[in-house]
CSV table of C-alpha atoms in Angstrom, one decimal:
chain,number,residue,atom,x,y,z
H,1251,LYS,CA,20.4,43.2,-57.6
H,1252,ASN,CA,20.4,40.3,-55.1
H,1253,VAL,CA,17.6,39.2,-52.9
H,1254,THR,CA,17.4,41.3,-49.7
H,1255,CYS,CA,15.8,38.8,-47.3
H,1256,ASN,CA,16.3,35.0,-47.1
H,1257,GLY,CA,13.4,33.2,-48.9
H,1258,MET,CA,12.1,36.3,-50.7
H,1259,CYS,CA,12.0,36.7,-54.5
H,1260,ASN,CA,12.8,40.3,-55.0
H,1261,GLY,CA,16.1,39.9,-57.0
H,1262,VAL,CA,16.5,42.1,-60.1
H,1263,MET,CA,18.4,41.5,-63.3
H,1264,ILE,CA,19.2,44.9,-64.8
H,1265,GLY,CA,20.2,44.9,-68.5
H,1266,GLY,CA,23.6,46.2,-69.5
H,1267,ALA,CA,24.3,44.9,-73.0
H,1268,THR,CA,26.7,46.6,-75.4
H,1269,GLY,CA,27.5,46.2,-79.1
H,1270,GLY,CA,25.1,44.9,-81.7
H,1271,THR,CA,22.2,47.1,-82.6
H,1272,PRO,CA,20.1,48.6,-79.8
H,1273,PRO,CA,17.5,48.3,-78.5
H,1274,TYR,CA,18.0,45.0,-76.6
H,1275,SER,CA,15.6,42.6,-75.1
H,1276,TYR,CA,16.4,40.2,-72.2
H,1277,TYR,CA,14.8,36.8,-71.6
H,1278,ILE,CA,15.2,34.3,-68.9
H,1279,PRO,CA,13.8,30.9,-70.0
H,1280,GLN,CA,13.3,29.7,-66.4
H,1281,THR,CA,10.9,32.6,-65.7
H,1282,GLU,CA,9.4,33.1,-69.2
H,1283,MET,CA,9.6,36.8,-68.6
H,1284,PRO,CA,11.0,38.9,-71.5
H,1285,SER,CA,11.9,42.5,-70.8
H,1286,PRO,CA,13.5,45.5,-72.6
H,1287,ASP,CA,15.6,46.6,-69.6
H,1288,SER,CA,15.3,44.4,-66.5
H,1289,ILE,CA,13.7,41.3,-65.0
H,1290,THR,CA,12.3,41.5,-61.5
H,1291,ASN,CA,11.0,39.2,-58.8
H,1292,LEU,CA,13.8,36.7,-59.1
H,1293,CYS,CA,14.5,34.2,-56.4
H,1294,ALA,CA,18.0,33.2,-55.4
H,1295,GLY,CA,19.7,31.0,-57.9
H,1296,ALA,CA,21.5,30.7,-61.2
H,1297,TYR,CA,19.8,32.0,-64.4
H,1298,GLN,CA,20.5,31.7,-68.1
H,1299,VAL,CA,19.9,35.0,-69.9
H,1300,GLN,CA,19.2,35.5,-73.6
H,1301,VAL,CA,20.1,38.9,-74.9
H,1302,THR,CA,18.7,39.8,-78.3
H,1303,ASP,CA,19.4,43.0,-80.3
H,1304,ALA,CA,17.2,44.8,-82.9
H,1305,ASN,CA,18.6,42.6,-85.7
H,1306,SER,CA,17.5,39.4,-83.8
H,1307,CYS,CA,21.1,38.6,-83.0
H,1308,MET,CA,21.1,36.6,-79.7
H,1309,VAL,CA,23.9,35.9,-77.3
H,1310,PRO,CA,23.6,33.9,-74.1
H,1311,ASP,CA,24.7,35.1,-70.7
H,1312,SER,CA,24.3,33.9,-67.1
H,1313,ILE,CA,23.7,35.6,-63.8
H,1314,PHE,CA,23.6,34.4,-60.2
H,1315,ILE,CA,21.2,35.9,-57.7
H,1316,THR,CA,22.3,35.5,-54.0
H,1317,GLU,CA,20.4,35.8,-50.8
H,1318,PRO,CA,21.5,36.4,-47.1
H,1319,ALA,CA,21.6,33.5,-44.7
H,1320,ALA,CA,18.4,32.7,-42.9
H,1321,PHE,CA,17.6,35.4,-40.4
H,1322,VAL,CA,16.7,34.1,-36.9
H,1323,ALA,CA,15.9,36.1,-33.7
H,1324,ASN,CA,16.4,34.4,-30.3
H,1325,ALA,CA,14.9,35.8,-27.1
H,1326,GLY,CA,16.7,33.3,-24.9
H,1327,ASN,CA,15.4,30.7,-22.4
H,1328,ASP,CA,12.3,31.1,-20.2
H,1329,THR,CA,13.2,32.3,-16.7
H,1330,SER,CA,11.8,32.1,-13.2
H,1331,LEU,CA,12.8,34.5,-10.5
H,1332,CYS,CA,11.7,36.0,-7.2
H,1333,PRO,CA,10.1,39.5,-6.9
H,1334,GLY,CA,12.6,42.3,-6.9
H,1335,ILE,CA,15.4,40.3,-8.4
H,1336,GLY,CA,16.4,41.3,-11.9
H,1337,SER,CA,17.7,39.1,-14.6
H,1338,LEU,CA,19.3,39.8,-18.0
H,1339,LEU,CA,17.3,39.1,-21.2
H,1340,ASN,CA,19.5,37.2,-23.6
H,1341,GLY,CA,18.4,38.5,-27.0
H,1342,ALA,CA,20.5,37.6,-30.1
H,1343,ALA,CA,20.2,37.2,-33.8
H,1344,THR,CA,22.0,35.2,-36.5
H,1345,GLY,CA,21.9,35.4,-40.3
H,1346,GLY,CA,20.5,38.2,-42.3
H,1347,VAL,CA,22.8,41.3,-42.8
H,1348,PRO,CA,24.2,42.8,-39.6
H,1349,PRO,CA,24.1,45.1,-37.8
H,1350,TYR,CA,20.8,44.4,-36.1
H,1351,THR,CA,18.4,46.6,-34.1
H,1352,TYR,CA,16.4,45.2,-31.2
H,1353,GLN,CA,13.0,46.1,-29.9
H,1354,TRP,CA,11.5,44.4,-26.8
H,1355,SER,CA,7.8,44.7,-25.9
H,1356,PRO,CA,6.2,45.5,-23.6
H,1357,SER,CA,8.9,47.8,-22.2
H,1358,SER,CA,7.6,47.6,-18.6
H,1359,GLY,CA,10.2,46.3,-16.2
H,1360,LEU,CA,13.1,46.7,-18.7
H,1361,SER,CA,16.2,48.8,-18.2
H,1362,ASN,CA,16.3,49.5,-22.0
H,1363,ALA,CA,13.9,48.1,-24.6
H,1364,ASN,CA,16.2,48.8,-27.5
H,1365,VAL,CA,19.2,46.7,-26.7
H,1366,SER,CA,19.8,43.0,-27.0
H,1367,ASN,CA,20.4,42.3,-23.3
H,1368,PRO,CA,18.4,44.6,-21.1
H,1369,THR,CA,17.8,43.8,-17.4
H,1370,ALA,CA,14.3,42.7,-16.7
H,1371,ASN,CA,12.7,43.2,-13.3
H,1372,PRO,CA,9.0,42.7,-13.8
H,1373,GLY,CA,6.6,43.0,-10.9
H,1374,SER,CA,4.6,39.9,-12.1
H,1375,SER,CA,4.8,37.1,-14.6
H,1376,ILE,CA,5.1,38.4,-18.2
H,1377,ALA,CA,6.0,37.4,-21.7
H,1378,TYR,CA,8.5,39.6,-23.6
H,1379,ALA,CA,8.5,39.7,-27.4
H,1380,LEU,CA,11.7,40.5,-29.3
H,1381,LEU,CA,11.6,42.0,-32.8
H,1382,VAL,CA,15.0,42.1,-34.6
H,1383,THR,CA,15.6,44.1,-37.8
H,1384,ASP,CA,18.7,43.7,-39.9
H,1385,SER,CA,20.3,46.3,-42.1
H,1386,ASN,CA,18.1,45.2,-45.1
H,1387,ASN,CA,15.0,45.8,-43.0
H,1388,CYS,CA,14.3,42.1,-42.8
H,1389,THR,CA,12.6,41.2,-39.5
H,1390,ASN,CA,12.3,38.2,-37.3
H,1391,SER,CA,10.8,37.7,-33.8
H,1392,ASP,CA,10.8,35.5,-30.8
H,1393,SER,CA,9.5,35.6,-27.2
H,1394,VAL,CA,10.5,34.6,-23.7
H,1395,ASN,CA,8.4,34.0,-20.6
H,1396,PHE,CA,9.4,35.4,-17.2
H,1397,SER,CA,7.7,33.7,-14.3
H,1398,VAL,CA,7.7,35.8,-11.1
H,1399,TYR,CA,7.2,33.6,-8.0
H,1400,PRO,CA,5.0,35.1,-5.2
H,1401,ALA,CA,7.1,36.2,-2.3
H,1402,PRO,CA,6.8,33.9,0.8
H,1403,SER,CA,5.4,35.4,4.0
H,1404,ILE,CA,6.3,34.1,7.4
H,1405,SER,CA,4.5,34.7,10.7
H,1406,PRO,CA,4.7,33.3,14.2
H,1407,THR,CA,1.9,30.9,15.0
H,1408,SER,CA,2.9,30.3,18.6
H,1409,LEU,CA,5.1,32.4,20.9
H,1410,MET,CA,6.1,31.2,24.4
H,1411,ASN,CA,8.0,33.7,26.6
H,1412,VAL,CA,10.6,32.6,29.1
H,1413,SER,CA,8.8,31.7,32.3
H,1414,CYS,CA,11.5,32.5,34.8
H,1415,ASN,CA,14.2,35.1,35.0
H,1416,GLY,CA,17.3,33.7,33.5
H,1417,GLY,CA,15.5,30.7,32.1
H,1418,ASN,CA,15.7,29.2,28.6
H,1419,ASN,CA,12.3,27.7,27.9
H,1420,GLY,CA,11.2,30.2,25.3
H,1421,GLN,CA,9.7,28.9,22.0
H,1422,ILE,CA,8.7,30.3,18.6
H,1423,TYR,CA,6.7,28.4,16.1
H,1424,THR,CA,6.2,29.8,12.6
H,1425,SER,CA,4.0,29.4,9.6
H,1426,VAL,CA,4.9,30.2,6.0
H,1427,SER,CA,2.5,31.0,3.1
H,1428,GLY,CA,3.1,32.0,-0.5
H,1429,GLY,CA,6.3,31.3,-2.4
H,1430,THR,CA,7.2,27.9,-3.6
H,1431,ALA,CA,7.9,25.0,-1.1
H,1432,PRO,CA,10.1,23.6,0.1
H,1433,TYR,CA,11.3,26.5,2.2
H,1434,THR,CA,14.7,27.1,3.9
H,1435,TYR,CA,15.1,29.0,7.1
H,1436,LEU,CA,18.0,31.0,8.7
H,1437,TRP,CA,17.5,32.4,12.2
H,1438,ASN,CA,19.8,34.9,13.8
H,1439,THR,CA,20.8,32.1,16.1
H,1440,SER,CA,22.1,30.1,13.1
H,1441,ALA,CA,19.2,27.7,13.4
H,1442,THR,CA,17.9,26.4,10.1
H,1443,VAL,CA,14.5,25.0,11.2
H,1444,PRO,CA,11.1,26.5,11.1
H,1445,ASN,CA,10.5,26.4,14.9
H,1446,ILE,CA,13.0,27.1,17.6
H,1447,ASN,CA,12.9,26.5,21.3
H,1448,THR,CA,15.1,26.5,24.5
H,1449,LEU,CA,15.3,30.2,24.0
H,1450,VAL,CA,16.5,32.8,26.5
H,1451,ALA,CA,14.9,36.3,26.5
H,1452,GLY,CA,15.9,38.3,23.5
H,1453,THR,CA,15.1,39.4,20.0
H,1454,TYR,CA,15.0,36.7,17.2
H,1455,SER,CA,14.7,37.1,13.5
H,1456,VAL,CA,14.4,34.7,10.6
H,1457,THR,CA,14.9,34.8,6.9
């Protein structure tokens, strides 16, 4: 029986001698563990086995205990996003023995906590932990940070109406708080500056 998880020492040699005079005993010099039927707790590697029957007749044999490739979970790169904008989590795993099962925690803000690539839309900054299990029940974990920027808020600080009918001397000055500077602006006039002037009477909006 081979090692189930990379780096463990749970391999087993099970005796299967025939001929000679039973009962048999098995001995692996590297481990100094004689046994009448099996030798346990073996790490991956090659072993020389001495099989001895009831008449003290001994024959050599060899076994090779294997192990799976190193099992590694990867939760993906840290991500920054704006409130209300979802992003895929890029969970993956390598090594071990596929297929894998995935478990994200906490599950808040996730479309599905039991798939490798759920959509995350958290309301605030959060760290998601990923636990991956392979078909031998070996586990590995990783985590990823989601930074949610505060939403910017814009408000007019100064508003000047048009002074004469048909004029164009209106002005709007704005102030922005929150979010992360520098800011970009887009008015419904196609202007891309924070403050606009030479305005005629009308309705103006900015994003």
